[in-house]
GROMACS .gro file of C-alpha atoms in nm:
model
  343
    1LEU     CA    1   2.807   1.367  -3.089
    2GLN     CA    2   2.603   1.557  -2.962
    3GLN     CA    3   2.804   1.562  -2.557
    4ARG     CA    4   3.128   1.601  -2.782
    5ARG     CA    5   3.001   1.920  -2.930
    6GLY     CA    6   2.940   2.000  -2.594
    7LEU     CA    7   2.551   2.046  -2.540
    8ARG     CA    8   2.391   1.951  -2.278
    9LEU     CA    9   2.143   1.614  -2.295
   10SER     CA   10   1.778   1.657  -2.151
   11ALA     CA   11   1.735   1.325  -1.966
   12PRO     CA   12   1.409   1.089  -2.016
   13ALA     CA   13   1.119   1.356  -1.949
   14ALA     CA   14   0.888   1.119  -1.671
   15ILE     CA   15   0.607   0.971  -1.858
   16GLN     CA   16   0.245   0.886  -1.668
   17VAL     CA   17   0.220   0.501  -1.615
   18THR     CA   18  -0.138   0.404  -1.432
   19VAL     CA   19  -0.131   0.245  -1.111
   20ARG     CA   20  -0.254  -0.087  -1.229
   21ASP     CA   21   0.018  -0.153  -1.513
   22ALA     CA   22   0.298  -0.037  -1.281
   23LEU     CA   23   0.195  -0.332  -1.045
   24ASN     CA   24   0.229  -0.537  -1.400
   25GLN     CA   25   0.603  -0.423  -1.504
   26ALA     CA   26   0.726  -0.477  -1.102
   27LEU     CA   27   0.545  -0.906  -1.206
   28ASP     CA   28   0.730  -0.881  -1.511
   29GLU     CA   29   1.013  -0.746  -1.413
   30GLU     CA   30   0.998  -1.007  -1.114
   31LEU     CA   31   0.881  -1.326  -1.356
   32GLU     CA   32   1.225  -1.282  -1.565
   33ARG     CA   33   1.534  -1.136  -1.278
   34ASP     CA   34   1.409  -1.480  -1.093
   35GLU     CA   35   1.245  -1.807  -1.180
   36ARG     CA   36   1.176  -1.917  -0.851
   37VAL     CA   37   0.927  -1.598  -0.886
   38PHE     CA   38   0.515  -1.760  -0.941
   39LEU     CA   39   0.158  -1.584  -0.943
   40LEU     CA   40  -0.120  -1.709  -0.814
   41GLY     CA   41  -0.431  -1.666  -0.770
   42GLU     CA   42  -0.871  -1.657  -0.871
   43GLU     CA   43  -0.845  -1.567  -1.281
   44VAL     CA   44  -0.439  -1.448  -1.241
   45ALA     CA   45  -0.370  -1.665  -1.598
   46GLN     CA   46  -0.581  -1.710  -1.862
   47TYR     CA   47  -0.865  -1.450  -1.800
   48ASP     CA   48  -0.514  -1.180  -1.707
   49GLY     CA   49  -0.618  -1.083  -1.325
   50ALA     CA   50  -0.924  -0.951  -1.224
   51TYR     CA   51  -0.847  -0.610  -1.237
   52LYS     CA   52  -0.590  -0.726  -1.534
   53ILE     CA   53  -0.326  -0.691  -1.301
   54SER     CA   54  -0.161  -0.980  -1.397
   55ARG     CA   55  -0.243  -0.881  -1.765
   56GLY     CA   56   0.050  -1.072  -2.049
   57LEU     CA   57   0.212  -1.239  -1.753
   58TRP     CA   58   0.038  -1.602  -1.852
   59LYS     CA   59   0.097  -1.611  -2.275
   60LYS     CA   60   0.506  -1.485  -2.120
   61TYR     CA   61   0.602  -1.714  -1.842
   62GLY     CA   62   0.325  -2.036  -1.912
   63ASP     CA   63   0.079  -2.253  -1.721
   64LYS     CA   64   0.413  -2.315  -1.445
   65ARG     CA   65   0.496  -1.897  -1.345
   66VAL     CA   66   0.125  -1.815  -1.377
   67ILE     CA   67  -0.124  -2.039  -1.209
   68ASP     CA   68  -0.503  -2.021  -1.210
   69THR     CA   69  -0.648  -2.147  -0.895
   70PRO     CA   70  -1.000  -2.298  -0.805
   71ILE     CA   71  -1.188  -2.040  -0.567
   72SER     CA   72  -1.048  -2.181  -0.249
   73GLU     CA   73  -0.813  -1.936  -0.110
   74MET     CA   74  -0.766  -2.115   0.233
   75GLY     CA   75  -0.630  -2.378  -0.008
   76PHE     CA   76  -0.443  -2.225  -0.243
   77ALA     CA   77  -0.300  -1.959   0.034
   78GLY     CA   78  -0.101  -2.261   0.146
   79ILE     CA   79   0.019  -2.415  -0.152
   80ALA     CA   80   0.139  -2.092  -0.153
   81VAL     CA   81   0.361  -2.038   0.237
   82GLY     CA   82   0.467  -2.384   0.087
   83ALA     CA   83   0.644  -2.328  -0.187
   84ALA     CA   84   0.746  -1.994  -0.007
   85MET     CA   85   0.947  -2.272   0.301
   86VAL     CA   86   1.103  -2.441   0.043
   87TRP     CA   87   1.260  -2.121  -0.139
   88LEU     CA   88   1.010  -2.067  -0.402
   89ARG     CA   89   0.932  -1.721  -0.428
   90PRO     CA   90   0.528  -1.651  -0.464
   91VAL     CA   91   0.324  -1.408  -0.528
   92CYS     CA   92  -0.040  -1.532  -0.400
   93GLU     CA   93  -0.344  -1.266  -0.559
   94PHE     CA   94  -0.627  -1.245  -0.394
   95MET     CA   95  -0.913  -1.129  -0.587
   96THR     CA   96  -0.980  -0.837  -0.267
   97PHE     CA   97  -0.808  -0.892   0.083
   98ASN     CA   98  -1.277  -1.002   0.146
   99PHE     CA   99  -1.193  -1.310   0.057
  100SER     CA  100  -0.810  -1.353   0.286
  101MET     CA  101  -1.043  -1.390   0.569
  102GLN     CA  102  -1.073  -1.742   0.450
  103ALA     CA  103  -0.699  -1.803   0.417
  104ILE     CA  104  -0.593  -1.623   0.738
  105ASP     CA  105  -0.496  -1.955   0.877
  106GLN     CA  106  -0.187  -1.983   0.663
  107VAL     CA  107  -0.114  -1.605   0.651
  108ILE     CA  108  -0.121  -1.627   1.028
  109ASN     CA  109  -0.090  -1.916   1.175
  110SER     CA  110   0.169  -2.061   0.899
  111ALA     CA  111   0.355  -1.806   0.737
  112ALA     CA  112   0.407  -1.502   1.041
  113LYS     CA  113   0.498  -1.715   1.244
  114THR     CA  114   0.738  -1.979   1.110
  115CYS     CA  115   1.054  -1.793   1.103
  116TYR     CA  116   0.984  -1.730   1.461
  117MET     CA  117   0.907  -2.114   1.563
  118SER     CA  118   1.131  -2.219   1.406
  119ALA     CA  119   1.395  -2.008   1.561
  120GLY     CA  120   1.515  -1.840   1.199
  121SER     CA  121   1.538  -2.164   1.009
  122ILE     CA  122   1.264  -2.143   0.805
  123ALA     CA  123   1.183  -1.827   0.601
  124VAL     CA  124   0.881  -1.784   0.462
  125PRO     CA  125   0.890  -1.549   0.139
  126ILE     CA  126   0.602  -1.505   0.049
  127VAL     CA  127   0.400  -1.181  -0.109
  128PHE     CA  128   0.005  -1.170  -0.078
  129ARG     CA  129  -0.145  -0.881  -0.235
  130GLY     CA  130  -0.472  -0.711  -0.432
  131PRO     CA  131  -0.716  -0.453  -0.346
  132ASN     CA  132  -0.818  -0.351  -0.006
  133GLY     CA  133  -1.017  -0.108   0.142
  134ALA     CA  134  -1.397   0.048   0.029
  135SER     CA  135  -1.440  -0.014  -0.369
  136ALA     CA  136  -1.737   0.113  -0.495
  137GLY     CA  137  -2.093   0.023  -0.425
  138VAL     CA  138  -2.015  -0.354  -0.339
  139ALA     CA  139  -2.168  -0.281  -0.022
  140ALA     CA  140  -1.960  -0.404   0.370
  141GLN     CA  141  -1.864  -0.751   0.265
  142HIS     CA  142  -1.629  -0.614   0.051
  143SER     CA  143  -1.489  -0.331   0.152
  144GLN     CA  144  -1.299  -0.378   0.474
  145CYS     CA  145  -0.949  -0.194   0.561
  146PHE     CA  146  -0.738  -0.479   0.660
  147ALA     CA  147  -0.424  -0.283   0.745
  148ALA     CA  148  -0.449  -0.248   1.077
  149TRP     CA  149  -0.610  -0.665   1.096
  150TYR     CA  150  -0.265  -0.719   0.929
  151GLY     CA  151  -0.041  -0.498   1.049
  152HIS     CA  152  -0.104  -0.619   1.391
  153CYS     CA  153   0.020  -0.895   1.385
  154PRO     CA  154   0.452  -0.988   1.443
  155GLY     CA  155   0.611  -1.151   1.162
  156LEU     CA  156   0.406  -0.963   0.855
  157LYS     CA  157   0.523  -0.604   0.740
  158VAL     CA  158   0.228  -0.512   0.562
  159VAL     CA  159   0.251  -0.247   0.261
  160SER     CA  160   0.060  -0.002   0.163
  161PRO     CA  161   0.115   0.227  -0.137
  162TRP     CA  162  -0.006   0.534  -0.334
  163SER     CA  163   0.119   0.612  -0.600
  164SER     CA  164   0.230   0.431  -0.949
  165GLU     CA  165   0.600   0.458  -0.811
  166ASP     CA  166   0.496   0.318  -0.444
  167ALA     CA  167   0.353  -0.016  -0.619
  168LYS     CA  168   0.654  -0.044  -0.827
  169GLY     CA  169   0.896  -0.057  -0.602
  170LEU     CA  170   0.712  -0.163  -0.269
  171LEU     CA  171   0.575  -0.449  -0.493
  172LYS     CA  172   0.987  -0.575  -0.627
  173ALA     CA  173   1.063  -0.469  -0.299
  174ALA     CA  174   0.782  -0.690  -0.101
  175ILE     CA  175   0.878  -0.982  -0.358
  176ARG     CA  176   1.296  -0.974  -0.261
  177ASP     CA  177   1.220  -1.009   0.118
  178ASP     CA  178   1.297  -1.301   0.301
  179ASN     CA  179   1.013  -1.200   0.532
  180PRO     CA  180   0.572  -1.292   0.462
  181VAL     CA  181   0.474  -0.989   0.328
  182VAL     CA  182   0.133  -0.818   0.236
  183MET     CA  183   0.035  -0.617   0.042
  184LEU     CA  184  -0.264  -0.364   0.034
  185GLU     CA  185  -0.430  -0.251  -0.325
  186SER     CA  186  -0.671  -0.007  -0.312
  187GLU     CA  187  -0.876  -0.108  -0.665
  188LEU     CA  188  -0.988   0.240  -0.703
  189LEU     CA  189  -0.661   0.357  -0.814
  190TYR     CA  190  -0.553   0.069  -1.002
  191GLY     CA  191  -0.714   0.275  -1.284
  192VAL     CA  192  -0.533   0.630  -1.194
  193PRO     CA  193  -0.175   0.817  -1.387
  194PHE     CA  194   0.076   0.920  -1.143
  195GLU     CA  195   0.389   1.095  -1.297
  196MET     CA  196   0.697   0.737  -1.266
  197SER     CA  197   1.051   0.924  -1.281
  198GLU     CA  198   1.324   0.780  -1.495
  199GLN     CA  199   1.439   0.590  -1.177
  200ALA     CA  200   1.082   0.403  -1.093
  201GLN     CA  201   1.163   0.350  -1.519
  202SER     CA  202   1.477   0.134  -1.365
  203LYS     CA  203   1.432  -0.256  -1.349
  204GLU     CA  204   1.653  -0.220  -1.023
  205PHE     CA  205   1.404   0.001  -0.845
  206VAL     CA  206   1.259  -0.086  -0.535
  207ILE     CA  207   1.194   0.100  -0.256
  208PRO     CA  208   1.205   0.069   0.091
  209ILE     CA  209   0.986  -0.183   0.376
  210GLY     CA  210   0.989   0.055   0.638
  211LYS     CA  211   1.056   0.451   0.495
  212ALA     CA  212   0.728   0.682   0.442
  213LYS     CA  213   0.751   0.938   0.238
  214ILE     CA  214   0.672   1.341   0.293
  215GLU     CA  215   0.451   1.406   0.051
  216ARG     CA  216   0.418   1.776   0.069
  217GLN     CA  217   0.692   2.030   0.287
  218GLY     CA  218   0.419   2.253   0.555
  219THR     CA  219   0.460   2.422   0.835
  220HIS     CA  220   0.119   2.444   1.070
  221VAL     CA  221   0.012   2.084   1.089
  222THR     CA  222   0.147   1.735   0.966
  223LEU     CA  223  -0.121   1.492   0.818
  224VAL     CA  224   0.040   1.095   0.747
  225ALA     CA  225  -0.233   0.867   0.567
  226HIS     CA  226  -0.140   0.560   0.329
  227SER     CA  227  -0.342   0.486  -0.014
  228ARG     CA  228  -0.598   0.632  -0.198
  229PRO     CA  229  -0.687   0.844   0.135
  230VAL     CA  230  -0.297   1.007   0.104
  231GLY     CA  231  -0.476   1.193  -0.220
  232HIS     CA  232  -0.671   1.301   0.012
  233CYS     CA  233  -0.513   1.447   0.162
  234MET     CA  234  -0.313   1.659  -0.050
  235GLU     CA  235  -0.670   1.786  -0.204
  236ALA     CA  236  -0.704   1.927   0.098
  237ALA     CA  237  -0.360   2.016   0.155
  238ALA     CA  238  -0.424   2.297  -0.164
  239VAL     CA  239  -0.746   2.433  -0.077
  240LEU     CA  240  -0.628   2.478   0.310
  241SER     CA  241  -0.302   2.642   0.197
  242LYS     CA  242  -0.527   2.933  -0.077
  243GLU     CA  243  -0.635   3.024   0.363
  244GLY     CA  244  -0.328   3.033   0.449
  245VAL     CA  245  -0.263   2.692   0.600
  246GLU     CA  246   0.007   2.472   0.466
  247CYS     CA  247   0.037   2.119   0.606
  248GLU     CA  248   0.286   1.835   0.565
  249VAL     CA  249   0.123   1.596   0.391
  250ILE     CA  250   0.382   1.169   0.513
  251ASN     CA  251   0.269   0.939   0.291
  252LEU     CA  252   0.302   0.639   0.517
  253ARG     CA  253   0.359   0.349   0.258
  254THR     CA  254   0.467   0.077   0.509
  255ILE     CA  255   0.215   0.013   0.778
  256ARG     CA  256   0.490  -0.298   0.958
  257PRO     CA  257   0.775  -0.173   1.029
  258MET     CA  258   0.608   0.187   1.094
  259ASP     CA  259   0.816   0.484   1.024
  260ILE     CA  260   0.696   0.675   1.300
  261GLU     CA  261   1.042   0.857   1.327
  262THR     CA  262   0.905   1.010   1.037
  263VAL     CA  263   0.657   1.145   1.190
  264GLU     CA  264   0.789   1.210   1.474
  265ALA     CA  265   1.020   1.480   1.290
  266SER     CA  266   0.648   1.617   1.113
  267VAL     CA  267   0.540   1.662   1.417
  268VAL     CA  268   0.831   1.853   1.605
  269LYS     CA  269   0.831   2.127   1.277
  270THR     CA  270   0.421   2.174   1.260
  271ASN     CA  271   0.353   2.080   1.683
  272HIS     CA  272   0.004   1.961   1.536
  273LEU     CA  273  -0.101   1.601   1.396
  274VAL     CA  274  -0.441   1.459   1.174
  275THR     CA  275  -0.359   1.085   1.027
  276VAL     CA  276  -0.651   0.965   0.805
  277GLU     CA  277  -0.738   0.642   0.670
  278GLY     CA  278  -1.043   0.435   0.515
  279GLY     CA  279  -1.054   0.205   0.771
  280TRP     CA  280  -1.278   0.212   1.116
  281PRO     CA  281  -1.159   0.413   1.394
  282GLN     CA  282  -1.097   0.156   1.672
  283PHE     CA  283  -0.808  -0.029   1.646
  284GLY     CA  284  -0.697   0.147   1.366
  285VAL     CA  285  -0.327   0.244   1.189
  286GLY     CA  286  -0.424   0.570   1.307
  287ALA     CA  287  -0.476   0.538   1.685
  288GLU     CA  288  -0.164   0.314   1.675
  289ILE     CA  289  -0.054   0.625   1.520
  290CYS     CA  290  -0.100   0.847   1.820
  291ALA     CA  291  -0.016   0.634   2.110
  292ARG     CA  292   0.359   0.636   1.915
  293ILE     CA  293   0.358   0.988   1.922
  294MET     CA  294   0.248   1.044   2.252
  295GLU     CA  295   0.463   0.803   2.413
  296GLY     CA  296   0.769   0.945   2.176
  297PRO     CA  297   0.900   1.198   2.188
  298ALA     CA  298   0.720   1.438   1.989
  299PHE     CA  299   0.479   1.421   2.245
  300ASN     CA  300   0.627   1.802   2.317
  301TYR     CA  301   0.604   2.001   2.077
  302LEU     CA  302   0.191   1.856   2.017
  303ASP     CA  303   0.026   2.216   2.035
  304ALA     CA  304  -0.317   2.019   2.077
  305PRO     CA  305  -0.483   1.681   2.047
  306ALA     CA  306  -0.376   1.469   1.760
  307VAL     CA  307  -0.764   1.478   1.508
  308ARG     CA  308  -0.815   1.108   1.323
  309VAL     CA  309  -0.979   1.100   1.041
  310THR     CA  310  -1.151   0.734   0.972
  311GLY     CA  311  -1.369   0.532   0.786
  312ALA     CA  312  -1.760   0.541   1.015
  313ASP     CA  313  -1.790   0.303   1.255
  314VAL     CA  314  -2.073   0.086   1.047
  315PRO     CA  315  -2.055  -0.218   0.836
  316MET     CA  316  -1.984   0.003   0.447
  317PRO     CA  317  -2.335   0.025   0.321
  318TYR     CA  318  -2.423  -0.028  -0.069
  319ALA     CA  319  -2.647   0.271  -0.116
  320LYS     CA  320  -2.417   0.600  -0.252
  321ILE     CA  321  -2.529   0.883  -0.030
  322LEU     CA  322  -2.477   0.611   0.273
  323GLU     CA  323  -2.123   0.542   0.116
  324ASP     CA  324  -1.981   0.841   0.001
  325ASN     CA  325  -2.108   0.979   0.415
  326SER     CA  326  -1.891   0.629   0.562
  327ILE     CA  327  -1.551   0.662   0.398
  328PRO     CA  328  -1.365   1.033   0.487
  329GLN     CA  329  -1.405   1.264   0.183
  330VAL     CA  330  -1.145   1.570   0.154
  331LYS     CA  331  -1.392   1.823   0.322
  332ASP     CA  332  -1.382   1.611   0.664
  333ILE     CA  333  -0.944   1.611   0.605
  334VAL     CA  334  -0.961   2.006   0.616
  335PHE     CA  335  -1.281   2.036   0.908
  336ALA     CA  336  -0.992   1.776   1.154
  337VAL     CA  337  -0.711   2.008   1.024
  338LYS     CA  338  -0.903   2.329   1.135
  339LYS     CA  339  -1.026   2.196   1.379
  340ALA     CA  340  -0.645   2.109   1.549
  341LEU     CA  341  -0.578   2.468   1.479
  342ASN     CA  342  -0.862   2.573   1.634
  343ILE     CA  343  -0.988   2.805   1.288
   0.00000   0.00000   0.00000
């Protein structure tokens, strides 16, 4: 009636959604959409998930679609890989990716290599997902970032979301992909609300794997990060903007395949590059970005050496003050940008 009267209707407003709820929504929508999709892992069913990502799904879909497993990562990861080989679409949750080390033979030797070794006749459409990187006060054996580990391996796709839209769109894309996908989430982001657009609220919303996103436009320096450090970069950019330095912030979103073209285009514009990650420096994601820039056309546009901001090159300490000094902070990014700009 309002449209007939010539009145303009406003579009539905964006809403605030936590990363936890965005992941839950993605799982719910994909379980409903495709009966081949199922979720398995420790405590994912009756307990609603260790981090409540799978809240309500067991009650809705039952024992065959949401499966509690024994504490045996190699065992249930192997079951999931076998199921994927016969064209089911398992979502295999690791309570933390540190525990995926128990199943790395299944992830690498079984999932990642089978399509190539079978000359393309056997696809493995599986998602390995769970929290990755540092949490809070859980020490060395629960605080590693595996982006570089899994990003190193041909045959895998590796995604690492920051916002709620990232989480929903990338998880849905990963479930629909015919290749094994490793999805590295951040436990510290699960409860953080982000604005979710009307488009992202659609059941058909997916984010293409392999495409980075420019979160903030800038002209003086390019900041590249993934997962939680993207937020740190946004905070650092806001601080530096008050000092007249405009940072372009790139949310990498996908580790493999890496969208180096977006990074190159930004470096051509800003002439400076700073990479930020929570992982260790040696052979890290930032090291790969720097090498790719050096080997490509954007190198000739750099006015200063690229700078990496990483986690400290030590096992994660337990004490909070040591932990804080082992993880990149906003002040570290600000310092790195000023170093790159020589100010």
